[in-house]
């Protein structure tokens, strides 16, 4: 779908652009774009390609993201999913660039014509809807995606590891992120711990070890915040619904 004859037949540096799948509407505030490339001259073709997505929002903000792909077969598909939160008409341009194992973006091999993508406002939510009781499959804020949270349901007395997985979808998404873990113990004591991480373009998991010595049921609250690297100020991005962790004696 969405492929012109010139896009299907384009050949550069031992690669052929076989197709482009770029929707004209973004569903649920997200856009998925895929390209297919074929290796026609392996001796001169790059080992990796980078799919680069450039977008201009309805308010005129220029954004960019990229994803790297190792070419392990004669034909490969490369895809990326990005948030499109601003309602209206976005202009999106897709480029396929040569790359290598370092992730550096080299020469632009294929540059497709810019296309419009319409982002419709979300439907109004019904009133009095109870909040979800557990973590949704994906949470997203300021172009940062919370891909997963790992909080054990039961542990023995001692240290407990809490993990989160995060992915930045646009180049201007916050990169200085913090994980905050709060614990309300069975006796009512409140504790908190925090760790900081600078996150790159790839999905990353990082965690925090907290002491869990008191037997019984602990209530664990996890937050992910963006951190100002100059002032250290924290601004919440995600608040995960509380989890109960049982500590055995």
PDB file of C-alpha atoms in Angstrom, residues 141-234:
ATOM      1  CA  UNK A 141       3.825  10.985  28.021  1.00  0.00           C
ATOM      2  CA  UNK A 142       5.858  13.703  26.288  1.00  0.00           C
ATOM      3  CA  UNK A 143       7.034  11.225  23.620  1.00  0.00           C
ATOM      4  CA  UNK A 144       8.349   8.787  26.246  1.00  0.00           C
ATOM      5  CA  UNK A 145       6.735   5.332  26.256  1.00  0.00           C
ATOM      6  CA  UNK A 146       6.577   3.259  29.420  1.00  0.00           C
ATOM      7  CA  UNK A 147       6.870  -0.228  27.923  1.00  0.00           C
ATOM      8  CA  UNK A 148       6.744  -2.211  31.134  1.00  0.00           C
ATOM      9  CA  UNK A 149       7.104  -2.351  34.905  1.00  0.00           C
ATOM     10  CA  UNK A 150       8.413  -5.293  36.919  1.00  0.00           C
ATOM     11  CA  UNK A 151       7.430  -5.339  40.608  1.00  0.00           C
ATOM     12  CA  UNK A 152       7.496  -8.789  42.260  1.00  0.00           C
ATOM     13  CA  UNK A 153       4.267  -9.891  43.928  1.00  0.00           C
ATOM     14  CA  UNK A 154       6.095 -11.720  46.712  1.00  0.00           C
ATOM     15  CA  UNK A 155       9.667 -11.698  48.020  1.00  0.00           C
ATOM     16  CA  UNK A 156      11.640 -12.975  50.961  1.00  0.00           C
ATOM     17  CA  UNK A 157      12.849 -10.455  53.529  1.00  0.00           C
ATOM     18  CA  UNK A 158      15.780  -8.537  52.076  1.00  0.00           C
ATOM     19  CA  UNK A 159      16.445  -6.447  48.965  1.00  0.00           C
ATOM     20  CA  UNK A 160      13.875  -6.222  46.138  1.00  0.00           C
ATOM     21  CA  UNK A 161      14.578  -5.077  42.576  1.00  0.00           C
ATOM     22  CA  UNK A 162      12.046  -2.845  40.769  1.00  0.00           C
ATOM     23  CA  UNK A 163      12.502  -2.408  36.992  1.00  0.00           C
ATOM     24  CA  UNK A 164      10.988  -0.198  34.307  1.00  0.00           C
ATOM     25  CA  UNK A 165      11.452  -0.228  30.513  1.00  0.00           C
ATOM     26  CA  UNK A 166      11.311   3.091  28.648  1.00  0.00           C
ATOM     27  CA  UNK A 167      11.538   4.228  25.015  1.00  0.00           C
ATOM     28  CA  UNK A 168      11.953   7.769  23.647  1.00  0.00           C
ATOM     29  CA  UNK A 169      10.034   8.106  20.370  1.00  0.00           C
ATOM     30  CA  UNK A 170      11.146  11.587  19.226  1.00  0.00           C
ATOM     31  CA  UNK A 171      14.544  13.290  19.312  1.00  0.00           C
ATOM     32  CA  UNK A 172      13.252  16.062  21.605  1.00  0.00           C
ATOM     33  CA  UNK A 173      11.730  13.699  24.178  1.00  0.00           C
ATOM     34  CA  UNK A 174      13.201  14.026  27.696  1.00  0.00           C
ATOM     35  CA  UNK A 175      16.420  12.037  28.031  1.00  0.00           C
ATOM     36  CA  UNK A 176      17.185  12.630  31.738  1.00  0.00           C
ATOM     37  CA  UNK A 177      14.711  10.340  33.515  1.00  0.00           C
ATOM     38  CA  UNK A 178      14.259   9.201  37.094  1.00  0.00           C
ATOM     39  CA  UNK A 179      12.600   6.201  38.708  1.00  0.00           C
ATOM     40  CA  UNK A 180      11.041   6.880  42.121  1.00  0.00           C
ATOM     41  CA  UNK A 181       9.886   3.984  44.314  1.00  0.00           C
ATOM     42  CA  UNK A 182       7.788   4.631  47.428  1.00  0.00           C
ATOM     43  CA  UNK A 183       7.014   1.942  49.980  1.00  0.00           C
ATOM     44  CA  UNK A 184       4.370   1.957  52.698  1.00  0.00           C
ATOM     45  CA  UNK A 185       5.320  -0.817  55.114  1.00  0.00           C
ATOM     46  CA  UNK A 186       2.860  -3.002  57.080  1.00  0.00           C
ATOM     47  CA  UNK A 187       3.508  -0.833  60.148  1.00  0.00           C
ATOM     48  CA  UNK A 188       2.645   2.330  58.225  1.00  0.00           C
ATOM     49  CA  UNK A 189       6.182   3.654  57.815  1.00  0.00           C
ATOM     50  CA  UNK A 190       6.789   5.479  54.515  1.00  0.00           C
ATOM     51  CA  UNK A 191      10.061   5.151  52.618  1.00  0.00           C
ATOM     52  CA  UNK A 192      11.274   6.408  49.250  1.00  0.00           C
ATOM     53  CA  UNK A 193      14.227   5.830  46.925  1.00  0.00           C
ATOM     54  CA  UNK A 194      15.200   7.303  43.560  1.00  0.00           C
ATOM     55  CA  UNK A 195      17.633   6.574  40.743  1.00  0.00           C
ATOM     56  CA  UNK A 196      18.515   8.636  37.658  1.00  0.00           C
ATOM     57  CA  UNK A 197      19.363   7.596  34.104  1.00  0.00           C
ATOM     58  CA  UNK A 198      20.207   9.305  30.809  1.00  0.00           C
ATOM     59  CA  UNK A 199      18.257   7.396  28.141  1.00  0.00           C
ATOM     60  CA  UNK A 200      19.311   7.207  24.479  1.00  0.00           C
ATOM     61  CA  UNK A 201      17.305   6.431  21.343  1.00  0.00           C
ATOM     62  CA  UNK A 202      16.968   2.687  21.987  1.00  0.00           C
ATOM     63  CA  UNK A 203      14.548   1.142  24.462  1.00  0.00           C
ATOM     64  CA  UNK A 204      16.213   0.813  27.849  1.00  0.00           C
ATOM     65  CA  UNK A 205      15.444  -0.933  31.125  1.00  0.00           C
ATOM     66  CA  UNK A 206      16.755   0.278  34.450  1.00  0.00           C
ATOM     67  CA  UNK A 207      15.885  -0.383  38.031  1.00  0.00           C
ATOM     68  CA  UNK A 208      16.254   0.291  41.701  1.00  0.00           C
ATOM     69  CA  UNK A 209      16.906  -2.001  44.671  1.00  0.00           C
ATOM     70  CA  UNK A 210      14.896  -1.248  47.809  1.00  0.00           C
ATOM     71  CA  UNK A 211      15.032  -2.921  51.256  1.00  0.00           C
ATOM     72  CA  UNK A 212      12.030  -5.093  52.191  1.00  0.00           C
ATOM     73  CA  UNK A 213      12.744  -6.411  55.689  1.00  0.00           C
ATOM     74  CA  UNK A 214       9.400  -6.147  57.503  1.00  0.00           C
ATOM     75  CA  UNK A 215       7.165  -9.223  56.965  1.00  0.00           C
ATOM     76  CA  UNK A 216       3.657  -8.621  55.679  1.00  0.00           C
ATOM     77  CA  UNK A 217       2.045  -6.643  52.867  1.00  0.00           C
ATOM     78  CA  UNK A 218       3.913  -3.602  51.521  1.00  0.00           C
ATOM     79  CA  UNK A 219       2.324  -1.089  49.143  1.00  0.00           C
ATOM     80  CA  UNK A 220       4.694  -0.041  46.358  1.00  0.00           C
ATOM     81  CA  UNK A 221       4.174   3.114  44.300  1.00  0.00           C
ATOM     82  CA  UNK A 222       6.373   3.696  41.225  1.00  0.00           C
ATOM     83  CA  UNK A 223       6.803   6.962  39.364  1.00  0.00           C
ATOM     84  CA  UNK A 224       8.837   7.916  36.309  1.00  0.00           C
ATOM     85  CA  UNK A 225       9.804  11.581  36.096  1.00  0.00           C
ATOM     86  CA  UNK A 226      11.816  13.784  33.784  1.00  0.00           C
ATOM     87  CA  UNK A 227      14.723  15.514  35.511  1.00  0.00           C
ATOM     88  CA  UNK A 228      16.213  18.913  34.782  1.00  0.00           C
ATOM     89  CA  UNK A 229      19.971  18.181  34.527  1.00  0.00           C
ATOM     90  CA  UNK A 230      20.821  21.691  35.770  1.00  0.00           C
ATOM     91  CA  UNK A 231      18.418  22.234  38.666  1.00  0.00           C
ATOM     92  CA  UNK A 232      17.594  18.594  39.460  1.00  0.00           C
ATOM     93  CA  UNK A 233      13.867  19.412  39.406  1.00  0.00           C
ATOM     94  CA  UNK A 234      11.634  16.371  38.832  1.00  0.00           C
TER      95      UNK A 234
END
